[in-house]
Short mmCIF file of C-alpha atoms and ligand atoms in Angstrom, two decimals:
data_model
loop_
_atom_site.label_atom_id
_atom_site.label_comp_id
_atom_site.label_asym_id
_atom_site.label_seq_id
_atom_site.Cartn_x
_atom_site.Cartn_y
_atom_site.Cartn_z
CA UNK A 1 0.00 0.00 0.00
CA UNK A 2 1.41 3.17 -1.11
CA UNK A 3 0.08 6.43 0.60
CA UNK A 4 0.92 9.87 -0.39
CA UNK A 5 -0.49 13.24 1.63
CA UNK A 6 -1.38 16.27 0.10
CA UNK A 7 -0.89 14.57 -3.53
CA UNK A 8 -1.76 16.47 -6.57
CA UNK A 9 -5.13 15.68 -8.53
CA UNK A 10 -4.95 17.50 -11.13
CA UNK A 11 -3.20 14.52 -13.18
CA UNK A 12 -6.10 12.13 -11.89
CA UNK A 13 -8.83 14.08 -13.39
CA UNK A 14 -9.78 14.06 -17.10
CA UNK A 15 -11.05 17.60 -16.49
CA UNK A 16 -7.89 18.49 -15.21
CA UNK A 17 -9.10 20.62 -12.07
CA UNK A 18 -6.28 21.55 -9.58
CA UNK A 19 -7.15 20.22 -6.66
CA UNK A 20 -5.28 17.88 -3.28
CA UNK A 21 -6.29 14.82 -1.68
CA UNK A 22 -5.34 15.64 2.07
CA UNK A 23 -4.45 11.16 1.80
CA UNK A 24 -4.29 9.47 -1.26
CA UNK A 25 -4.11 5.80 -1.66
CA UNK A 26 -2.51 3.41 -3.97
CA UNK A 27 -4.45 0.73 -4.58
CA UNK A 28 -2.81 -2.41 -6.27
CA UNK A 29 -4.33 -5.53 -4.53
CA UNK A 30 -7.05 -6.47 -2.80
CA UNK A 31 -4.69 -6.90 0.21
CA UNK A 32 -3.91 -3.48 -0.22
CA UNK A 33 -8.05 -2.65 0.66
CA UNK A 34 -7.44 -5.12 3.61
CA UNK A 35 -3.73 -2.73 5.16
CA UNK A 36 -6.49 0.03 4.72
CA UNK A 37 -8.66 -1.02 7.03
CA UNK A 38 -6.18 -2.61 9.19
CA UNK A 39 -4.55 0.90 9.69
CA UNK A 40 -5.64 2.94 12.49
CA UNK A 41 -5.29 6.15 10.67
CA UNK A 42 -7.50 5.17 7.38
CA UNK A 43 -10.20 2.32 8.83
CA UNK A 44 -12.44 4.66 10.22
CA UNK A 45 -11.91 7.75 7.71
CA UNK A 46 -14.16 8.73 5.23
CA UNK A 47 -13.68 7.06 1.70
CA UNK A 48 -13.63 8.51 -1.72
CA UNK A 49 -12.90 5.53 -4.69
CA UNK A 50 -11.40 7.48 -7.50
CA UNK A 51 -10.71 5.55 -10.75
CA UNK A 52 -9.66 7.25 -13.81
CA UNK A 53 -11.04 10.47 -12.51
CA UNK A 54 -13.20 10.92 -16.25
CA UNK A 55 -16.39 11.68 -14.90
CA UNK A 56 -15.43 13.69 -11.37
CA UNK A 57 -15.79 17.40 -11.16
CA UNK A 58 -13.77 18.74 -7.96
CA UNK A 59 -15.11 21.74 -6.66
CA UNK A 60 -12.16 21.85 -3.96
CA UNK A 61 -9.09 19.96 -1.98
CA UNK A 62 -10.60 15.95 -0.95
CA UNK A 63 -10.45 15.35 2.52
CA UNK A 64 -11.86 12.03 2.69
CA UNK A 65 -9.09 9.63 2.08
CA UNK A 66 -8.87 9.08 -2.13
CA UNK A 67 -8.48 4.87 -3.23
CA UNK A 68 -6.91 5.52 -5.99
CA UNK A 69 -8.15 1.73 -7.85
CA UNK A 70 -4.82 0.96 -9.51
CA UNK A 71 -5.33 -3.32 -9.96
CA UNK A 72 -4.35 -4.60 -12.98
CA UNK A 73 -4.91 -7.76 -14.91
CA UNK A 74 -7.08 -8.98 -17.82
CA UNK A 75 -7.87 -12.48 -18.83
CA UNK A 76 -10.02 -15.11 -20.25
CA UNK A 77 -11.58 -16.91 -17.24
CA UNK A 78 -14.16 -19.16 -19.09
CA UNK A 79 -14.95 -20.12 -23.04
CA UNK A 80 -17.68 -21.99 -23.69
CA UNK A 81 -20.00 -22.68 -26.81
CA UNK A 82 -22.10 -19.64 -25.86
CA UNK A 83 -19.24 -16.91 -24.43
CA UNK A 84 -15.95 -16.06 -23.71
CA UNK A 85 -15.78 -14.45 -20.43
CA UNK A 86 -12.91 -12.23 -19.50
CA UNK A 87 -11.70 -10.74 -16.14
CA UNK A 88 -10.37 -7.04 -15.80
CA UNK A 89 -8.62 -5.31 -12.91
CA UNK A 90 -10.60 -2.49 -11.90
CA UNK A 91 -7.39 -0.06 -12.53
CA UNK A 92 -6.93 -1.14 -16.06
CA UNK A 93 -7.51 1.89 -18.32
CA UNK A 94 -11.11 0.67 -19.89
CA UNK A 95 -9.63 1.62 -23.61
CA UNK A 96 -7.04 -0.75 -23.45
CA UNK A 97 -9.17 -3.55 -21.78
CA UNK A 98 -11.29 -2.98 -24.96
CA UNK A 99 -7.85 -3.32 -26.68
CA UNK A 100 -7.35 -6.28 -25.28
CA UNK A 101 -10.02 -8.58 -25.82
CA UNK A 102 -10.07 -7.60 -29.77
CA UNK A 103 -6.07 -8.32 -29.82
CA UNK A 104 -6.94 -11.75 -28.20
CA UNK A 105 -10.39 -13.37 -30.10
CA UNK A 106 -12.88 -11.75 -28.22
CA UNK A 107 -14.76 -9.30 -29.66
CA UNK A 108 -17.82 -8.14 -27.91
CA UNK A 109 -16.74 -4.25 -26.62
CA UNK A 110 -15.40 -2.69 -29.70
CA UNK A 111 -18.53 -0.07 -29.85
CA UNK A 112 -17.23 0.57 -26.37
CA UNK A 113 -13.71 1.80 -27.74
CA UNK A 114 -12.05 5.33 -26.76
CA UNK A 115 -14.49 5.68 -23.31
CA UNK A 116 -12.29 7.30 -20.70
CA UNK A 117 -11.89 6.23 -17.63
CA UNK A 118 -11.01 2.70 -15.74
CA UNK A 119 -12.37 -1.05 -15.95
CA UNK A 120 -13.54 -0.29 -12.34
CA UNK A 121 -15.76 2.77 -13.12
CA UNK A 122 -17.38 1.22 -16.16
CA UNK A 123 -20.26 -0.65 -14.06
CA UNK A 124 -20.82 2.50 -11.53
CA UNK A 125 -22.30 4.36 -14.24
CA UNK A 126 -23.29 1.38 -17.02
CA UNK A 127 -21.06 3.22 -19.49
CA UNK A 128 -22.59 3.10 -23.16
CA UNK A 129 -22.10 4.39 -26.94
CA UNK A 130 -23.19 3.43 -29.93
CA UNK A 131 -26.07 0.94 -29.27
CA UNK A 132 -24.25 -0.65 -26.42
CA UNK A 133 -24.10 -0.57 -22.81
CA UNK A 134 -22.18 -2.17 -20.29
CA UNK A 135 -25.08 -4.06 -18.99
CA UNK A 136 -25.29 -6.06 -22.33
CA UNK A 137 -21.92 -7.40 -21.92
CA UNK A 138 -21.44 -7.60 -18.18
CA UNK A 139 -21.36 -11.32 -16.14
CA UNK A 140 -20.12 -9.78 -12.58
CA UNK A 141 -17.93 -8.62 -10.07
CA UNK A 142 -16.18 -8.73 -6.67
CA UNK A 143 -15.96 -6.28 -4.81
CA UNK A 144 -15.45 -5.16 -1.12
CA UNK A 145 -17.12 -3.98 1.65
CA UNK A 146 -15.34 -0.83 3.22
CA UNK A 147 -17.33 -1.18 6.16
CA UNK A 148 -16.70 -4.83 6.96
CA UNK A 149 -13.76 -5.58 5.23
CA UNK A 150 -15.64 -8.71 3.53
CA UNK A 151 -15.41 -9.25 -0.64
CA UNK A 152 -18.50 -10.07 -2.18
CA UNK A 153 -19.82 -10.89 -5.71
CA UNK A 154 -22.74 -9.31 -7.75
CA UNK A 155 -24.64 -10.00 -11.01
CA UNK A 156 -26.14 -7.84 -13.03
CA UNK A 157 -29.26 -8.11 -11.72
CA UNK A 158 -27.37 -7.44 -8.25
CA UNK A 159 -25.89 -3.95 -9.82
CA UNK A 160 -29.26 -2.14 -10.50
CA UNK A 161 -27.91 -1.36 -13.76
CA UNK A 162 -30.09 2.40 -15.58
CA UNK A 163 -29.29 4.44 -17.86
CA UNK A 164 -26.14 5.99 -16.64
CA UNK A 165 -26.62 4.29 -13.30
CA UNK A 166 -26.26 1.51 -10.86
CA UNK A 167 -26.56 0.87 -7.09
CA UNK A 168 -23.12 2.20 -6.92
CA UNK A 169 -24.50 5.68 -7.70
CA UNK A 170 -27.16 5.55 -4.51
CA UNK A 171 -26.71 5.58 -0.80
CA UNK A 172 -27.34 3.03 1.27
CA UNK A 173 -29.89 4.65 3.05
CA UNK A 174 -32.05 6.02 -0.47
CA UNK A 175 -35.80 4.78 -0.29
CA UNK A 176 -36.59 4.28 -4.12
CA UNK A 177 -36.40 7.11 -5.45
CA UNK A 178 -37.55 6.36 -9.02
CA UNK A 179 -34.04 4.10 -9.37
CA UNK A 180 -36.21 1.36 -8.98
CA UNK A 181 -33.94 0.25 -6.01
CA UNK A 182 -35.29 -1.33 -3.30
CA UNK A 183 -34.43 0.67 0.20
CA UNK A 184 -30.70 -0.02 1.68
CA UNK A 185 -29.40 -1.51 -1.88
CA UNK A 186 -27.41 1.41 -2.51
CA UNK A 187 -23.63 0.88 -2.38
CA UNK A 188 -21.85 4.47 -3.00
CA UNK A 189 -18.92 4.75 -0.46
CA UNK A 190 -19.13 0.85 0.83
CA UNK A 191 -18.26 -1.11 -1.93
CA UNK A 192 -15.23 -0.98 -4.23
CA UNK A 193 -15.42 -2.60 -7.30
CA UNK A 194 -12.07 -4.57 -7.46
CA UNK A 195 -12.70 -7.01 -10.60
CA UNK A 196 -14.85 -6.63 -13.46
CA UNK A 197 -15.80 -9.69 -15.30
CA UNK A 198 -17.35 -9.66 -18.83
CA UNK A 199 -19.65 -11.93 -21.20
CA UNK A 200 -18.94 -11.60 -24.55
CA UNK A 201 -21.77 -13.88 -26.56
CA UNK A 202 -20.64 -15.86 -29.15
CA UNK A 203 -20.98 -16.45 -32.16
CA UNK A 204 -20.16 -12.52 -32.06
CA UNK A 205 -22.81 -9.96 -33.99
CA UNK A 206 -22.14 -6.58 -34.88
CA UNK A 207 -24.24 -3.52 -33.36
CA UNK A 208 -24.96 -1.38 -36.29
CA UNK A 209 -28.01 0.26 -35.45
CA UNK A 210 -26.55 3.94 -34.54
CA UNK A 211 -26.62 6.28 -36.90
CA UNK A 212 -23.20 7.40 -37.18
CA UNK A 213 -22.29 3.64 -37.24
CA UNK A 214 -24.74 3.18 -40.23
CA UNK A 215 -23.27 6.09 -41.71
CA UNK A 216 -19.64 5.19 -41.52
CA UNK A 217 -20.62 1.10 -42.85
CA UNK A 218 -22.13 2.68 -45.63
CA UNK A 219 -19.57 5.17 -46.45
CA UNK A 220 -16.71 2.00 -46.26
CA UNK A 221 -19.42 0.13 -49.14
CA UNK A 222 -18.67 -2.50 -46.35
CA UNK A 223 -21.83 -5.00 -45.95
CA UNK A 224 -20.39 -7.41 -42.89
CA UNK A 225 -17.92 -5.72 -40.96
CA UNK A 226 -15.32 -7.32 -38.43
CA UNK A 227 -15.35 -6.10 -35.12
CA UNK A 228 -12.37 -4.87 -35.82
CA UNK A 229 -13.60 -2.51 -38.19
CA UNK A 230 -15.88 -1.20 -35.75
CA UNK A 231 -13.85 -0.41 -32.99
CA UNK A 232 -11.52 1.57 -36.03
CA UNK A 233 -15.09 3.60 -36.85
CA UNK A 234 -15.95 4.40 -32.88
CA UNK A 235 -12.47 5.88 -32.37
CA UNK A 236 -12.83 7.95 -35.45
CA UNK A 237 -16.17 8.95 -34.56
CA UNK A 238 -15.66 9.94 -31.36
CA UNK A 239 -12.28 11.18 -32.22
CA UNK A 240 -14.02 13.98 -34.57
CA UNK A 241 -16.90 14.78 -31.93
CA UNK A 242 -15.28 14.72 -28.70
CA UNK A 243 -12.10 16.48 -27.09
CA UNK A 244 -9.35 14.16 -26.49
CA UNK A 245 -8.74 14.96 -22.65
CA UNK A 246 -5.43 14.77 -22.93
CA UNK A 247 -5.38 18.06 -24.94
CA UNK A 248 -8.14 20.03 -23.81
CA UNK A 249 -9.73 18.52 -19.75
CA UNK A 250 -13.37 17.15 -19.83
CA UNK A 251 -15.50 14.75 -18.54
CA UNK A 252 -17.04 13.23 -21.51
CA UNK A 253 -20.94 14.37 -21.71
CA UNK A 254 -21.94 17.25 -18.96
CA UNK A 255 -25.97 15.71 -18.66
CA UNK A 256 -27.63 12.86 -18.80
CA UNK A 257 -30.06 12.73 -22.30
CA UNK A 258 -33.64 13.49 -20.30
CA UNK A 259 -36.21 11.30 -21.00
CA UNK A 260 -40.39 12.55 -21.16
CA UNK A 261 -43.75 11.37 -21.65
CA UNK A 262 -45.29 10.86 -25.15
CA UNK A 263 -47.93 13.98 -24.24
CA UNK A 264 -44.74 16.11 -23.02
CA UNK A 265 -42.61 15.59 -26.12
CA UNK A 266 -45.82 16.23 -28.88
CA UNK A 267 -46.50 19.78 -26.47
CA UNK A 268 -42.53 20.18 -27.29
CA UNK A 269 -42.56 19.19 -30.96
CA UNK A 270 -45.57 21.62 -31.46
CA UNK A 271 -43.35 24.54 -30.65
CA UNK A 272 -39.83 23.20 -31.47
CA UNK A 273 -40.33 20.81 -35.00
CA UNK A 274 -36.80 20.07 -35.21
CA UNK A 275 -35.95 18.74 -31.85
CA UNK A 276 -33.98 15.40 -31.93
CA UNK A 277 -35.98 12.49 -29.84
CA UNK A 278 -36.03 8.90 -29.73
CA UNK A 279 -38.86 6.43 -28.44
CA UNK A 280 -37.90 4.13 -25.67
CA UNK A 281 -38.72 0.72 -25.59
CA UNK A 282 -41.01 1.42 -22.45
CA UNK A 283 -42.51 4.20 -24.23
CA UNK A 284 -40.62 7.36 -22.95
CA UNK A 285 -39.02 9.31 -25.32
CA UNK A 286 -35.36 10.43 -24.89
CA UNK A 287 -34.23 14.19 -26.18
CA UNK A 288 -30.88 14.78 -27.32
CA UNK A 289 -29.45 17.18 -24.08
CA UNK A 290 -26.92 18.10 -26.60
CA UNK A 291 -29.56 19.80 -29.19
CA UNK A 292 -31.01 21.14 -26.43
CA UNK A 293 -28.17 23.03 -25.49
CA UNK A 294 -26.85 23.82 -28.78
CA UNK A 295 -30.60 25.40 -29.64
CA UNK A 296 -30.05 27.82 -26.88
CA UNK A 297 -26.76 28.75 -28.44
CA UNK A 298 -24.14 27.62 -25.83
CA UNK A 299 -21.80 25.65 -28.36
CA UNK A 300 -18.76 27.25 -28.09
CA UNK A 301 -19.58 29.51 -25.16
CA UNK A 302 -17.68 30.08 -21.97
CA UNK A 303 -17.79 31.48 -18.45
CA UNK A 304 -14.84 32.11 -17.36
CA UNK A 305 -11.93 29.18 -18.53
CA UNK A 306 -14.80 26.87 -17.70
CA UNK A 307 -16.38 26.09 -22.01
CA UNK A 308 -19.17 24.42 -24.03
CA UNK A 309 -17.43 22.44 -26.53
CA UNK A 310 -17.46 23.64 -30.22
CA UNK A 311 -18.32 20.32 -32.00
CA UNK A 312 -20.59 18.59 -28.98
CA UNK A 313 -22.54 21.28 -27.06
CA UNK A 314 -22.78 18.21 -24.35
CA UNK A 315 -19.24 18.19 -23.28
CA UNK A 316 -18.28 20.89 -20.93
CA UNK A 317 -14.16 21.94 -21.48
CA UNK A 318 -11.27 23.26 -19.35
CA UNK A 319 -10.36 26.37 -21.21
CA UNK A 320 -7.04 26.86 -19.18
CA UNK A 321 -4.20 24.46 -18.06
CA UNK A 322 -2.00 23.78 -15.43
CA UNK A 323 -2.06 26.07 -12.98
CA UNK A 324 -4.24 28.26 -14.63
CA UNK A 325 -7.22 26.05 -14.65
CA UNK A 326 -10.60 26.14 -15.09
CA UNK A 327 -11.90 25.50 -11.15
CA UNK A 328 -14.66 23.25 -10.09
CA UNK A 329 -16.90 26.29 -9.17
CA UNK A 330 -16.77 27.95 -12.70
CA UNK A 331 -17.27 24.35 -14.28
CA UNK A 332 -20.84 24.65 -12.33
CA UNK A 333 -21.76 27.94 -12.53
CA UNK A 334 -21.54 27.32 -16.41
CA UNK A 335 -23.09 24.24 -15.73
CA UNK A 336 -26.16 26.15 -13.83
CA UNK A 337 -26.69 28.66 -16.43
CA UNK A 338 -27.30 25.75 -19.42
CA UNK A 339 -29.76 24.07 -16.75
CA UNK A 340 -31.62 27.31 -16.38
CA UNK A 341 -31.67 28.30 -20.42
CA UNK A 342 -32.69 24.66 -21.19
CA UNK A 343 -35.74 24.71 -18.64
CA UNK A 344 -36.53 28.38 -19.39
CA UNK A 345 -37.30 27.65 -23.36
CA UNK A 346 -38.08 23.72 -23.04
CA UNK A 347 -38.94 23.50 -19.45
CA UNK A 348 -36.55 19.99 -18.94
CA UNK A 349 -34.48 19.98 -16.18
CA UNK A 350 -31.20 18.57 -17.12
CA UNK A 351 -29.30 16.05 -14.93
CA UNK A 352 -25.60 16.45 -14.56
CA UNK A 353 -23.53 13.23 -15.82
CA UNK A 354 -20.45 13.53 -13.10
CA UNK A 355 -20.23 13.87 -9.73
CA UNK A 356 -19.30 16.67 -7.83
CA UNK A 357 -17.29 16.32 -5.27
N1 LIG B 401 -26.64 17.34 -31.19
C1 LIG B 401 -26.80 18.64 -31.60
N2 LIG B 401 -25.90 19.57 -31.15
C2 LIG B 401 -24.88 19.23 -30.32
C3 LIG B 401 -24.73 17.91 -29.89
C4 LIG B 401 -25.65 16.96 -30.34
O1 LIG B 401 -27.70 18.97 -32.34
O2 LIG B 401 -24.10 20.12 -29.98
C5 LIG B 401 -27.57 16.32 -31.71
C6 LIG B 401 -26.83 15.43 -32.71
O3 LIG B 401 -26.89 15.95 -34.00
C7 LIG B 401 -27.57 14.13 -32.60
C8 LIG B 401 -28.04 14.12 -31.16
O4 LIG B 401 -27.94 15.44 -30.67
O5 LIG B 401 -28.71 14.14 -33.44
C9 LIG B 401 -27.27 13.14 -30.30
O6 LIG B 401 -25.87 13.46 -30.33
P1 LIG B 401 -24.74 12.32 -30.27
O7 LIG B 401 -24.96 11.27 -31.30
O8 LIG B 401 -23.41 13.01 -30.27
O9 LIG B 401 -24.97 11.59 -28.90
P2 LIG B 401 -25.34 12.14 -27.43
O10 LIG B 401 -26.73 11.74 -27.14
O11 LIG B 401 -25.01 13.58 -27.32
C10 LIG B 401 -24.66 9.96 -26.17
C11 LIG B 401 -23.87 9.62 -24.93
C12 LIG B 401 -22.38 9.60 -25.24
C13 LIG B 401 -22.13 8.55 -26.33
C14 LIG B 401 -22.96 8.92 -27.57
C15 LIG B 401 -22.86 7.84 -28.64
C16 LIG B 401 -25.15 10.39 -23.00
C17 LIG B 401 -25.28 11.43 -21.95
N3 LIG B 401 -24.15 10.58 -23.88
O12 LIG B 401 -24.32 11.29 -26.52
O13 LIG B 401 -21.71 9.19 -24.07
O14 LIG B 401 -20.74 8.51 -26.68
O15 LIG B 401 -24.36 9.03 -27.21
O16 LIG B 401 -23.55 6.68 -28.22
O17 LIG B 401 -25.91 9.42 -23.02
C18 LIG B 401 -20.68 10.03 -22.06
O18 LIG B 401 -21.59 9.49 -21.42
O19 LIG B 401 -19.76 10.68 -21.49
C19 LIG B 401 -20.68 9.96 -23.53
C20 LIG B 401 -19.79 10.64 -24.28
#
């Protein structure tokens, strides 16, 4: 276990926010979780599991002590007629587990490809892109209990998995609160998602349904695609929509796309005719947050060093660097200002994607 005080965040945030952790943790083992809580200093401490710090927005120094979920390891635990399923170390960077299984036979994630972030943060919020969530591909985890000390496993049924969510997002005291979680399921600050395993159904089938996707198969006169091929369109898809964090901070999209009734989205369509929406299978109808924002003219737009980006009014920016960054509080005063232009002319109240710590 390797701890560090007052360590710099600002390299373990995609946003690149200067900020300290009072205690930060390296976390390489699961033993390492177990000197944690056999330390007088840490056991009892508050806990704050930071991964590849891509969807975090720190609004000041941490003083709870930071697990900083740096276990490693990806491999093929079980191949049968139906599946391969492979095992990842929570602190493998998710991109390269994605790598990974394509390099080795099993394709599966490849409309995954380019997410930022870690293995261990992909099930907290069910990460998803073009057609695919993690939810479709996920078998189960282990994990640990902070409180106890005791690992535990969980399948997918056991993770709550939503749109954008899981029982990793919730405390454990939240009543249901239109999660759908039943009282004392929630798991944010107990558990810590140490392994990650995968199901990747075989015989493998492409995902084509997204538009872009569709687009980019049609553009390549290509008719049956490897998976291969796929992962090569997703990078250059997102690579031509989104900022590549390592050049300019973010944290991927700002809001969650809000979802309404069938009555709420005709009352919208009468007055805005060219608003993007898509019906639900259980009859909602998602909106595009990023049209929404972009129709109240925000692309490109900045408060202070805190930005809406040019080519995806969705993703928020750091318009400075180093140690002239953007700072959590401008991120969400910009953030505040979209919510309240978005409900002014649509009346939607837009749900922020990160958390803010
Ligand atoms: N749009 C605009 N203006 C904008 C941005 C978007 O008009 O500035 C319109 C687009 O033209 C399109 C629609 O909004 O018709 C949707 O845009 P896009 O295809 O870029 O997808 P998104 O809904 O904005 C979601 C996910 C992304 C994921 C993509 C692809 C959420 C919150 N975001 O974005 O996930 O990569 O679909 O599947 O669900 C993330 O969660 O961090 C993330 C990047």
């Amino acid at each position: 276990m390797v701890v560090e005080k007052n360590a710099p965040l600002q390299p373990c945030n995609t946003f690149g926010i200067a900020a300290r952790a009072q205690t930060l943790v390296r976390v390489h083992s699961v033993d390492d979780l177990r000197a944690v809580r056999a330390d007088p200093q840490l056991v009892h401490a508050p806990k704050f599991v930071l991964g590849g710090g891509s969807n975090i927005i720190l609004t000041g120094d941490v003083k709870s002590v930071v697990l900083k979920m740096e276990i490693k390891g990806l491999r093929l635990v079980e191949e049968t007629s139906k599946a391969w399923i492979v095992e990842a170390g929570a602190g493998e960077v998710w991109h390269d587990a994605v790598a990974w299984t394509l390099a080795h036979g099993y394709p599966g994630l490849e409309n995954l490809a380019l997410i930022p972030g870690t293995v261990g943060a992909s099930p907290v919020q069910n990460i998803g892109a073009y057609g695919v969530e993690l939810q479709d591909r996920f078998e189960s985890l282990d994990a640990i209990d902070l409180a106890t000390g005791q690992s535990f496993s969980l399948d997918a049924a056991q993770c709550g998995f939503g749109y954008r969510d899981s029982v990793f997002k919730h405390a454990p005291s939240e009543a249901q609160d239109g999660s759908g979680l039943p009282r004392g399921m929630g798991l944010a600050g107990r558990a810590v998602i140490t392994h990650v395993r995968f199901r990747l159904p075989r015989p493998w089938k492409p995902v084509l349904g997204y538009l872009d996707l569709e687009r980019r198969r049609a553009e390549a006169g290509v008719e049956h695609p490897s998976a291969t091929q796929i992962f090569d369109w997703v990078c250059d898809i997102r690579r031509a929509k989104l900022p590549d964090p390592a050049v300019v901070g973010n944290a991927g999209s700002f809001f969650k796309n809000p979802t309404v009734s069938p009555d709420q989205c005709a009352d919208i369509i009468a007055r805005e005719p060219k608003i993007v929406h898509y019906p639900m299978p259980d009859g909602s109808i998602k909106l595009a947050a990023g049209w929404l924002i972009d129709a109240c003219g925000w692309k490109g737009k900045s408060i202070g060093k805190a930005g809406v980006y040019e080519k995806q009014a969705l993703v928020l920016v750091n318009r400075g660097q180093g140690a002239d960054s953007v700072t959590g509080g401008e991120v969400m005063t910009l953030a505040k200002a979209i919510q309240t232009s978005v409900y002014e002319r649509f009346g939607i109240r837009l749900e922020p994607e990160p958390v803010v710590v």
